mmCIF file of C-alpha atoms in Angstrom:
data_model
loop_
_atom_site.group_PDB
_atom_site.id
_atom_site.type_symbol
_atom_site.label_atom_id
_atom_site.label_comp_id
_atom_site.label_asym_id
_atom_site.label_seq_id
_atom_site.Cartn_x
_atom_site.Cartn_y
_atom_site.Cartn_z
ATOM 1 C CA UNK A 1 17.482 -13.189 -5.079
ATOM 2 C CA UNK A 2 13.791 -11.317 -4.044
ATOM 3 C CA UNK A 3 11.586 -11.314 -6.799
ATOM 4 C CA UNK A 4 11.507 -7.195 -5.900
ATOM 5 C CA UNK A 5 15.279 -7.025 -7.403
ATOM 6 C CA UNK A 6 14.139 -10.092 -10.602
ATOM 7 C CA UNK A 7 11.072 -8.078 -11.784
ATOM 8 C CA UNK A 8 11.348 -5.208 -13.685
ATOM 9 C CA UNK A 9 8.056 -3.913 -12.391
ATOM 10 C CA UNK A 10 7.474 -1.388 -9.761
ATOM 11 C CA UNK A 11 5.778 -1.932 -6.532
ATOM 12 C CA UNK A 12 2.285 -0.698 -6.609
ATOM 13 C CA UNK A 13 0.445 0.796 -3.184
ATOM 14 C CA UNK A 14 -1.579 -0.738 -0.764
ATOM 15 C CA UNK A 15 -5.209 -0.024 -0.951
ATOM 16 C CA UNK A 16 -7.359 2.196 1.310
ATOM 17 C CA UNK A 17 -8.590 -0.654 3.193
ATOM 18 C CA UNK A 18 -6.495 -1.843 6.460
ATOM 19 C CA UNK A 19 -6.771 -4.647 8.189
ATOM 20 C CA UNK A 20 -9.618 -4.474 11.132
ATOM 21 C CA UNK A 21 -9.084 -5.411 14.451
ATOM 22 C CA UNK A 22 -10.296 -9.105 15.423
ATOM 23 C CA UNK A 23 -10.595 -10.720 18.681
ATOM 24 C CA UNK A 24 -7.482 -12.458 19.403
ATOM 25 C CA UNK A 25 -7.749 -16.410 19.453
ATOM 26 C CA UNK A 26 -4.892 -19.417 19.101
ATOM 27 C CA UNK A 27 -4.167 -20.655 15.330
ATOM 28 C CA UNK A 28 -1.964 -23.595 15.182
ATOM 29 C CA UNK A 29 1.680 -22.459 13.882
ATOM 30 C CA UNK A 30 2.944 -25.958 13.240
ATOM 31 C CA UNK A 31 3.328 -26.445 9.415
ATOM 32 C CA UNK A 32 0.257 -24.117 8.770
ATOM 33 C CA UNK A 33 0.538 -25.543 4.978
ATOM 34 C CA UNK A 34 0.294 -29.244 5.388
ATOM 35 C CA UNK A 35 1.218 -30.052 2.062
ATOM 36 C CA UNK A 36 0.398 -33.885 3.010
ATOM 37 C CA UNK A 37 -1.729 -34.476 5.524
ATOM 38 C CA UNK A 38 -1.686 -38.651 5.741
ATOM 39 C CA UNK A 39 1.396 -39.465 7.930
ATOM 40 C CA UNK A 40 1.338 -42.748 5.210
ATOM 41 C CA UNK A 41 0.001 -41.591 1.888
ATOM 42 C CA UNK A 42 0.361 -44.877 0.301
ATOM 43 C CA UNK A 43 -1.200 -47.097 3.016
ATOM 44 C CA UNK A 44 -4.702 -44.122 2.850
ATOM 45 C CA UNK A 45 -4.472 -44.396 -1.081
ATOM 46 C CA UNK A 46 -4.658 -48.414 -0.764
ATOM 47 C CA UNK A 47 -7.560 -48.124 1.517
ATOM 48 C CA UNK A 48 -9.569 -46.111 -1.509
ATOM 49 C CA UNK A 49 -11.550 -47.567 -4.944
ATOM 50 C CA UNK A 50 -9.569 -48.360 -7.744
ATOM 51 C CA UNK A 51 -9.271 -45.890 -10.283
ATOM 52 C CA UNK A 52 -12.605 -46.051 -12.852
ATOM 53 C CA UNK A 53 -11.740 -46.646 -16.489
ATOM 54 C CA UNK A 54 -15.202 -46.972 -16.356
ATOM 55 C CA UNK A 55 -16.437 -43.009 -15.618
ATOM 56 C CA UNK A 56 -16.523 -41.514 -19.072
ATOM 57 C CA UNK A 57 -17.325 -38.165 -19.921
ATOM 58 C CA UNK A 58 -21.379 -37.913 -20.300
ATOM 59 C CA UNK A 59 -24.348 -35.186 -19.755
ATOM 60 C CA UNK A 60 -26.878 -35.555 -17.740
ATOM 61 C CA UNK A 61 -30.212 -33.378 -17.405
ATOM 62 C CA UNK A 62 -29.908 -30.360 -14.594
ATOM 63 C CA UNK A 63 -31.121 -31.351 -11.410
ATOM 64 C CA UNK A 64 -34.352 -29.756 -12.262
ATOM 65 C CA UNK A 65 -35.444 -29.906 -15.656
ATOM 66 C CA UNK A 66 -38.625 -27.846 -14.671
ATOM 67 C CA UNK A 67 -37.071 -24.847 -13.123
ATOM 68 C CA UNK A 68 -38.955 -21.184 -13.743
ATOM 69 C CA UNK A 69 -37.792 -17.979 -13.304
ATOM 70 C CA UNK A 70 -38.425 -16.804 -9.463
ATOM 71 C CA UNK A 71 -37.880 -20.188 -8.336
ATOM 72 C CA UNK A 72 -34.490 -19.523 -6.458
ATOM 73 C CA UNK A 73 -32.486 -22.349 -5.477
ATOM 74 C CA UNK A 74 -33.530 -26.188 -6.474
ATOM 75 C CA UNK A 75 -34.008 -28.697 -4.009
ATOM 76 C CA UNK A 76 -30.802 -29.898 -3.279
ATOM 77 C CA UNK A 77 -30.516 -26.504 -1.273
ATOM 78 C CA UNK A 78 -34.061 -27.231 0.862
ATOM 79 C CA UNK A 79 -32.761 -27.784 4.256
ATOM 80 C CA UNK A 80 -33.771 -31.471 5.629
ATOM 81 C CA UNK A 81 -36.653 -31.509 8.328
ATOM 82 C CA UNK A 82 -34.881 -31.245 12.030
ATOM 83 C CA UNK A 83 -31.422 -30.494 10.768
ATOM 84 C CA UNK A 84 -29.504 -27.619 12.547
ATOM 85 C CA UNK A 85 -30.178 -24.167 10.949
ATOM 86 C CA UNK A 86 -27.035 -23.497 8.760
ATOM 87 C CA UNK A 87 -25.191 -20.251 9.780
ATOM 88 C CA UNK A 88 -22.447 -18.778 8.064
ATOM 89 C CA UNK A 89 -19.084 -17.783 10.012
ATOM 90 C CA UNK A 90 -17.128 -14.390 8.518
ATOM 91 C CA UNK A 91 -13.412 -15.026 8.447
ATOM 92 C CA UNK A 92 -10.931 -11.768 8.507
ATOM 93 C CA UNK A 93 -8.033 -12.542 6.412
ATOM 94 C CA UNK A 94 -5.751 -10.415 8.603
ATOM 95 C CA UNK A 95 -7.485 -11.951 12.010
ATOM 96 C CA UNK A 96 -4.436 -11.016 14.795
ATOM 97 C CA UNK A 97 -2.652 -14.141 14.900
ATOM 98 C CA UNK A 98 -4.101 -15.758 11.569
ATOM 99 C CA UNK A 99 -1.138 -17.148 9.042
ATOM 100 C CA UNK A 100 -1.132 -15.711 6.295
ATOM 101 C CA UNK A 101 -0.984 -19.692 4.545
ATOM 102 C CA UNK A 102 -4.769 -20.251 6.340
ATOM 103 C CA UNK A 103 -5.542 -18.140 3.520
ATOM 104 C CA UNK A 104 -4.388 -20.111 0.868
ATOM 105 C CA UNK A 105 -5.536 -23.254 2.526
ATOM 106 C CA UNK A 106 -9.069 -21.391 2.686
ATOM 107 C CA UNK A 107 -8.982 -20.316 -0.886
ATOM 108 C CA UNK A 108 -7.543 -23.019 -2.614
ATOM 109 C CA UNK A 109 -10.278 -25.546 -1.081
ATOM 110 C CA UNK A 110 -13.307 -22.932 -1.787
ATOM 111 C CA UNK A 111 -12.444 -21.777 -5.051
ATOM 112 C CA UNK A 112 -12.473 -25.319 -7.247
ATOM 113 C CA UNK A 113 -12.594 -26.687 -9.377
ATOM 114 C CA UNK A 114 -9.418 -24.543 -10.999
ATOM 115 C CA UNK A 115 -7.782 -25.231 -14.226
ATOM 116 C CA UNK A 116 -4.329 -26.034 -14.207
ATOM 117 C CA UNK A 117 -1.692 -24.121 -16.448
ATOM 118 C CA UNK A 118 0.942 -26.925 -17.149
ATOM 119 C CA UNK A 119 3.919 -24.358 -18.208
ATOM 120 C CA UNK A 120 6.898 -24.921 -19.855
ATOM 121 C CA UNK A 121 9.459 -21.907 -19.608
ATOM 122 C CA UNK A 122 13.582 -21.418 -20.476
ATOM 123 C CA UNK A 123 15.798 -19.610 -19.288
ATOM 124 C CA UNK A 124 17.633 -16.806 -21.127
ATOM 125 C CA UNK A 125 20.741 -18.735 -21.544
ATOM 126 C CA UNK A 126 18.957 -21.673 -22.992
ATOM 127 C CA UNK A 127 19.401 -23.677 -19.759
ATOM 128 C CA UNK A 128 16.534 -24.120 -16.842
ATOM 129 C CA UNK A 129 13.953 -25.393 -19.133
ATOM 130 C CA UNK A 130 11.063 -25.717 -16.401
ATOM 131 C CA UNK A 131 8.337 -27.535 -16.435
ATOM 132 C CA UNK A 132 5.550 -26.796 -13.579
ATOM 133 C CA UNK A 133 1.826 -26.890 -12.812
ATOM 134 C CA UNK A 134 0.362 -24.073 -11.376
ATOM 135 C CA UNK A 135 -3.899 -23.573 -10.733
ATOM 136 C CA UNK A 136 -3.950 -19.657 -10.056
ATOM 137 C CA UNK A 137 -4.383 -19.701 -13.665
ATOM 138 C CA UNK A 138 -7.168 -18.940 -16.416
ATOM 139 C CA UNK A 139 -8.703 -17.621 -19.412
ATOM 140 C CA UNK A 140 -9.720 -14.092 -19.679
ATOM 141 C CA UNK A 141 -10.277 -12.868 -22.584
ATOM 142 C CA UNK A 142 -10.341 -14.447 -26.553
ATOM 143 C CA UNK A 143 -9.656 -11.102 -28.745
ATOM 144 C CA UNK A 144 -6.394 -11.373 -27.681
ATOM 145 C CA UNK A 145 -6.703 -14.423 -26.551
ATOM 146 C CA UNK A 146 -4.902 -13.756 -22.651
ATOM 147 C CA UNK A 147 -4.533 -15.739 -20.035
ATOM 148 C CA UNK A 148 -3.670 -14.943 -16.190
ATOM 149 C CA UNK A 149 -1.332 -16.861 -13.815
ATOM 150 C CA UNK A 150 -0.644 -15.692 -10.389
ATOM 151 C CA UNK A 151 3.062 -16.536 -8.867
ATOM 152 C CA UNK A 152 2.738 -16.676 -4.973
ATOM 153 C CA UNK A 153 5.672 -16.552 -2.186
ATOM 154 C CA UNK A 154 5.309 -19.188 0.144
ATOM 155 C CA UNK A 155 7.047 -17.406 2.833
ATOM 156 C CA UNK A 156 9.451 -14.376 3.278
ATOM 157 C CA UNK A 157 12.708 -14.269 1.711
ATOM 158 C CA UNK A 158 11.334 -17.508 -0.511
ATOM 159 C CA UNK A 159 13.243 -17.600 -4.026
ATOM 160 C CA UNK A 160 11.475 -16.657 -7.162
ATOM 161 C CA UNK A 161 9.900 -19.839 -8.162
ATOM 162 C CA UNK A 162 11.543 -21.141 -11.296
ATOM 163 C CA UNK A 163 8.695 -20.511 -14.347
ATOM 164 C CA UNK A 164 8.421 -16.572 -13.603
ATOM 165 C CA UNK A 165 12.396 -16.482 -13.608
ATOM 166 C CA UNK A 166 12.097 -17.633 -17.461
ATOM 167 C CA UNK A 167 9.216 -15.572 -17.826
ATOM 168 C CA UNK A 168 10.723 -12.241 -17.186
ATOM 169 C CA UNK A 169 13.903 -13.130 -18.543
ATOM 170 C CA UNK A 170 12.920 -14.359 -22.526
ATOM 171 C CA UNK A 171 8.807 -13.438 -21.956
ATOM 172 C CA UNK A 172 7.421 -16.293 -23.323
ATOM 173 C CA UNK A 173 6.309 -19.805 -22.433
ATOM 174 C CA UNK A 174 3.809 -22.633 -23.542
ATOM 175 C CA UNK A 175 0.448 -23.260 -21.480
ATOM 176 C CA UNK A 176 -0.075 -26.865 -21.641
ATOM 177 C CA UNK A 177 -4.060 -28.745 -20.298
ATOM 178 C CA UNK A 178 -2.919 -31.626 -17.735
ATOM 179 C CA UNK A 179 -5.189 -34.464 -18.883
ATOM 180 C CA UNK A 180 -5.916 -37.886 -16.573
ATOM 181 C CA UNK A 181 -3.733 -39.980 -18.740
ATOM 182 C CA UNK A 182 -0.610 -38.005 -17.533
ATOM 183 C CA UNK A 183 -1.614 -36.359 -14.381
ATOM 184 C CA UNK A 184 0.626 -38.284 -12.040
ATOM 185 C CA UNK A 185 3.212 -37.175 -14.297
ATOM 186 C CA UNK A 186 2.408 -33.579 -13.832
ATOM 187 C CA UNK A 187 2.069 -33.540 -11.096
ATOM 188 C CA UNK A 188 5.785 -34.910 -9.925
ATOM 189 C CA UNK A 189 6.883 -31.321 -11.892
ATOM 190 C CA UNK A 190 5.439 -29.675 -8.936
ATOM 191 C CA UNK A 191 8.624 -31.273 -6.682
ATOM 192 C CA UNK A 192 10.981 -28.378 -5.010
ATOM 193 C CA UNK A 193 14.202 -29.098 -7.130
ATOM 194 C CA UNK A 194 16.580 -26.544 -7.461
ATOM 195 C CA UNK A 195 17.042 -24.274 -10.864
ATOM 196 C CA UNK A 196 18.278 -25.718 -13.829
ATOM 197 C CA UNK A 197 16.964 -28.956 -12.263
ATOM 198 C CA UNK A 198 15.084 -31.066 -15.567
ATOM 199 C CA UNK A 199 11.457 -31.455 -14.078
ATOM 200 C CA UNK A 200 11.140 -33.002 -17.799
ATOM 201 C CA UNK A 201 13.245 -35.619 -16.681
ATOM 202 C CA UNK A 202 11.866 -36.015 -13.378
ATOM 203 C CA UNK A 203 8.338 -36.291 -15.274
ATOM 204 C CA UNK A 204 8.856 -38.562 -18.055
ATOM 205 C CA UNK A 205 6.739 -36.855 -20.376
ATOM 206 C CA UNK A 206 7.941 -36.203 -24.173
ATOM 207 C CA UNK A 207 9.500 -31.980 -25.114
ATOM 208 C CA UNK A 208 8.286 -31.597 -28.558
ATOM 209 C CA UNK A 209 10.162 -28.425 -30.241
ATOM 210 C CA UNK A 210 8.309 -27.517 -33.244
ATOM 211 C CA UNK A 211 6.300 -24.406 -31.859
ATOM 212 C CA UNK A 212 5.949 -21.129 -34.180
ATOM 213 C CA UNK A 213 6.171 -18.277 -32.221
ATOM 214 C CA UNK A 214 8.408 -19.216 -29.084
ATOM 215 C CA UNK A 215 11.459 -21.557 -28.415
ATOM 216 C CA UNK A 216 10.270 -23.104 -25.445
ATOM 217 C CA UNK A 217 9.222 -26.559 -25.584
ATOM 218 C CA UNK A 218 5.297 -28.110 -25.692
ATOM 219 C CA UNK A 219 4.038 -31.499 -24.234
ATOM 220 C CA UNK A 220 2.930 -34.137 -26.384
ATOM 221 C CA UNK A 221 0.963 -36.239 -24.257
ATOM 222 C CA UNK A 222 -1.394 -32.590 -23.628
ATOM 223 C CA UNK A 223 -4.521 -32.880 -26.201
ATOM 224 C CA UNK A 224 -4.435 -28.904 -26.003
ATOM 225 C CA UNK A 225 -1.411 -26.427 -25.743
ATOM 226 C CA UNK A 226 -1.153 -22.625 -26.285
ATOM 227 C CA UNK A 227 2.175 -20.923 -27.609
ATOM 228 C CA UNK A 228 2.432 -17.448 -25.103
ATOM 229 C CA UNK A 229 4.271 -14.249 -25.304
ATOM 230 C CA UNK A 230 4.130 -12.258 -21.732
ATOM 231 C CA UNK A 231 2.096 -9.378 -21.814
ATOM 232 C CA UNK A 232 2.608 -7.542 -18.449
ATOM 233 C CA UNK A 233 3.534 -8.674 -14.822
ATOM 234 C CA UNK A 234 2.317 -6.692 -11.914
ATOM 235 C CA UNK A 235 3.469 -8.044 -8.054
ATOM 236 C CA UNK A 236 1.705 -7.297 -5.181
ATOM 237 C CA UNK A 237 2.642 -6.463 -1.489
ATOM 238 C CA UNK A 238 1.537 -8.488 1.438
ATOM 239 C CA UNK A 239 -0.774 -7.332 3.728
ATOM 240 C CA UNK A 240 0.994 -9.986 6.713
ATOM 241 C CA UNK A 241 4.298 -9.071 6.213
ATOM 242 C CA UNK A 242 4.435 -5.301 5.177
ATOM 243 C CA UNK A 243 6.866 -4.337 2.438
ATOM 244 C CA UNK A 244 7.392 -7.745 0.985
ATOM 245 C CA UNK A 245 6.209 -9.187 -2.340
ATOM 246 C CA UNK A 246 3.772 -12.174 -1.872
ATOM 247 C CA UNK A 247 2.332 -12.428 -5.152
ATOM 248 C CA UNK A 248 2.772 -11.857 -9.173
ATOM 249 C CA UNK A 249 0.074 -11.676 -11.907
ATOM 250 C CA UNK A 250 1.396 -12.133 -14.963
ATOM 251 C CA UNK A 251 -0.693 -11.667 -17.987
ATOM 252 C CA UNK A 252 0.101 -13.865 -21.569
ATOM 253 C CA UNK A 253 -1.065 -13.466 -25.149
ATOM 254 C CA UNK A 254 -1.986 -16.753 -27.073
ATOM 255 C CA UNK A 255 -0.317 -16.701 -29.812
ATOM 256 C CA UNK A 256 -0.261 -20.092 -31.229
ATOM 257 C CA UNK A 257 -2.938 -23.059 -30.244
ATOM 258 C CA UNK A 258 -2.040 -26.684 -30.333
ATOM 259 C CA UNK A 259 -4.804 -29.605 -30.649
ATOM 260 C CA UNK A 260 -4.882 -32.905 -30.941
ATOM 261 C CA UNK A 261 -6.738 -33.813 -34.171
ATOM 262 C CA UNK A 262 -8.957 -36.679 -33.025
ATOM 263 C CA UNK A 263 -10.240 -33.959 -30.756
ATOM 264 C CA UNK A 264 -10.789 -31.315 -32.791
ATOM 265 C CA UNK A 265 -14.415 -30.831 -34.714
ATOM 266 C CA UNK A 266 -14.353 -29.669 -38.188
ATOM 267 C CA UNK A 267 -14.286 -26.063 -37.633
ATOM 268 C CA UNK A 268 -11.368 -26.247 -35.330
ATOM 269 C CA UNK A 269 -13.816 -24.243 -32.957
ATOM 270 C CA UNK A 270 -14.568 -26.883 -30.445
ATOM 271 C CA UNK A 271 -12.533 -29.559 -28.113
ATOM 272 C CA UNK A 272 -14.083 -32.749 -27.278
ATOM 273 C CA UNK A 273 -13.631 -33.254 -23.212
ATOM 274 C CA UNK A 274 -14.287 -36.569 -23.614
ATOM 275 C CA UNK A 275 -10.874 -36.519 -25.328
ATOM 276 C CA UNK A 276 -9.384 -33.734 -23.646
ATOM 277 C CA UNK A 277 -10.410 -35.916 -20.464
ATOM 278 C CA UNK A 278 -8.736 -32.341 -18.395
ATOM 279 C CA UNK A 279 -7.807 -32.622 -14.478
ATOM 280 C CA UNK A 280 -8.375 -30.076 -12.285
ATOM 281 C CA UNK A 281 -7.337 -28.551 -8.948
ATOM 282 C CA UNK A 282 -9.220 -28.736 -5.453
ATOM 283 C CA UNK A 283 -7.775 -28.287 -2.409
ATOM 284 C CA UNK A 284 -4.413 -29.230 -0.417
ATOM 285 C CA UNK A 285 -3.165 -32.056 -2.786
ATOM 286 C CA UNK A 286 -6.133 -33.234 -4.397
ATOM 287 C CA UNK A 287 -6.981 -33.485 -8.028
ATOM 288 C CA UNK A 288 -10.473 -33.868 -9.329
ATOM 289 C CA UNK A 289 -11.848 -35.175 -13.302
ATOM 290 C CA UNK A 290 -14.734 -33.729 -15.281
ATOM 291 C CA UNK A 291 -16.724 -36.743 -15.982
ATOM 292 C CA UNK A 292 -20.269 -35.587 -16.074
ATOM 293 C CA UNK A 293 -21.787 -32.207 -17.350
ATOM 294 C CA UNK A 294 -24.915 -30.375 -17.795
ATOM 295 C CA UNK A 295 -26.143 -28.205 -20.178
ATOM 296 C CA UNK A 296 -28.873 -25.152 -19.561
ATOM 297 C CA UNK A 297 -30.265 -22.591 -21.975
ATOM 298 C CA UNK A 298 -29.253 -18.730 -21.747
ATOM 299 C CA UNK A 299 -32.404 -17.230 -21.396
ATOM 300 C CA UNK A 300 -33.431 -14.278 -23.291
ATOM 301 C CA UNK A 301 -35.244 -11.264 -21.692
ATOM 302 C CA UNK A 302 -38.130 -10.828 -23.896
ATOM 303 C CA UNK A 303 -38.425 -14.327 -25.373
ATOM 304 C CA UNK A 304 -38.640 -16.393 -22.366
ATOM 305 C CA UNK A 305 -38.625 -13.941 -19.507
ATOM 306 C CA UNK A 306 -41.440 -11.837 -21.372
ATOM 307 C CA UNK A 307 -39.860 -8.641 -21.150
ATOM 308 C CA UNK A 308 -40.010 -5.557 -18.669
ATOM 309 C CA UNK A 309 -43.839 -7.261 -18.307
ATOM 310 C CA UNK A 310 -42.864 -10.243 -17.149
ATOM 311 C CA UNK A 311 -39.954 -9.118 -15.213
ATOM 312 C CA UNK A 312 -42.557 -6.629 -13.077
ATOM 313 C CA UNK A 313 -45.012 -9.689 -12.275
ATOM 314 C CA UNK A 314 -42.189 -11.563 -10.639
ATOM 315 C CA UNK A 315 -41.088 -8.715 -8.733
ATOM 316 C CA UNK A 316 -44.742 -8.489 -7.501
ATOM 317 C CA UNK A 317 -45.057 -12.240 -6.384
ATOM 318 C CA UNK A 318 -42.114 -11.673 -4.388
ATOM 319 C CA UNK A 319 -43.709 -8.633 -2.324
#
């Protein structure tokens, strides 16, 4: 079934902007996606360090303490003496001949690190409890407190992946934070089994069903999890293959957090991410941890900037 005939939601035009014409050149068609690029995963993964208990979560100072306003970028942007100027290449997303997946290849490896909505949906009938990660995800606003996911069609005539079934059909779900101590676990929910297929099972990790405001189930290994109601759901048309949904946005309402109390401070305001220890999502299949932070001042305009004063003598120096 298309997700044009699942959704309840009407198609919504293209935009005035068309796709401009690009010199033609070769794109390799074979498996544009890769989804694992080492013929022998397990014999690259042996080759690599250990996994370090070690790295815990820890601030550092910025990389320079002594920044001013003007001062642009910091060193680490300085271009080494008798390296090769670097240039910057413009890509056209609807190049002739470009697949549509070099896209999400592109994307997914540029825009990182992504947090990862872990969510657990149900179908109507009470069967097809799902369990999937997905890193088009994030939070937008706190008053509601909403969250976005985005849904996208791997090819034409692809099935309506499992979570946005349950979605549409009972319109709510549980947002779950994939942490390091069960990432491995999460990440085997991601496997292509069909619906009604437990990925709970598959994943080994523990359905807790105590939640307030929705049926579905929560994770109890996640330090953090959010009880959601579906807000709206909007799909959009692909620009590659006219007159075919490639993507959904679906917009949920928290209405119901879930934290761990060992890391929660006293005013229930703050997670620890030393605790939280959250994984995130790079690109093609890897994962990456938040082990080291920095922290840097918001700067106010007439306290530390100096006001419309201040603001004119930089603008000055730069002439």
């Amino acid at each position: 079934m298309s997700s044009r005939r699942l959704l309840a939601a009407r198609h919504f035009p293209r935009p005035a902007i068309r796709p401009s014409p690009s010199p033609r050149r070769a794109f390799s068609m074979s498996d544009p996606i890769n989804r694992n690029p080492h013929p022998d995963f397990k014999k690259v993964e042996a080759s690599r360090p250990p996994w370090n208990e070690a790295s815990a979560f820890r601030f550092t100072r910025t990389v320079d303490p002594d920044w001013a306003f003007g001062d642009g970028a910091n060193r680490l942007h300085r271009q080494p003496a008798g390296s090769t100027r670097r240039e910057h290449v413009a890509i056209d997303p609807y190049a002739d001949g470009r697949p549509d997946a070099f896209n999400y290849k592109l994307l997914i490896s540029a825009v990182v690190p992504r947090p990862i909505a872990f969510l657990s949906t149900r179908g109507a009938d009470g069967r097809g409890a799902n369990l999937a990660p997905f890193s088009y995800f994030n939070v937008v606003c706190h008053d509601p407190p909403l969250f976005v996911v985005g849904f996208s069609c791997a090819a034409e005539g692809a099935a309506v992946k499992d979570s946005l079934r349950n979605l549409v059909e009972t319109r709510e779900a549980v947002v779950n934070v994939i942490g390091e101590p069960f990432v491995e676990a999460a990440n085997a929910t991601s496997i292509d089994a069909p619906y009604g297929a437990s990925e709970w099972a598959v994943s080994g990790l523990t359905p807790v069903h105590d939640c307030q405001t929705v049926k579905c189930a929560r994770v109890a290994e996640a330090v953090f999890s959010v009880e959601v109601r579906l807000d709206s759901v909007k799909e959009y048309q692909s620009r590659a293959r006219p007159g075919t949904t490639s993507g959904t946005v679906v917009v949920l309402e928290g209405t119901r957090f879930w934290v761990r109390q060992d890391a929660l401070n006293e005013d229930q305001n703050l997670v620890d991410p030393a605790i939280l220890r959250p994984i995130s999502r790079l690109g093609g299949i890897t994962y990456g941890r938040t082990t080291e932070a920095i922290e840097l001042q918001r700067p106010k305009f007439k306290q530390d900037l100096g006001g419309q004063e201040g603001l004119d003598k930089l603008q000055d120096a730069k002439r």
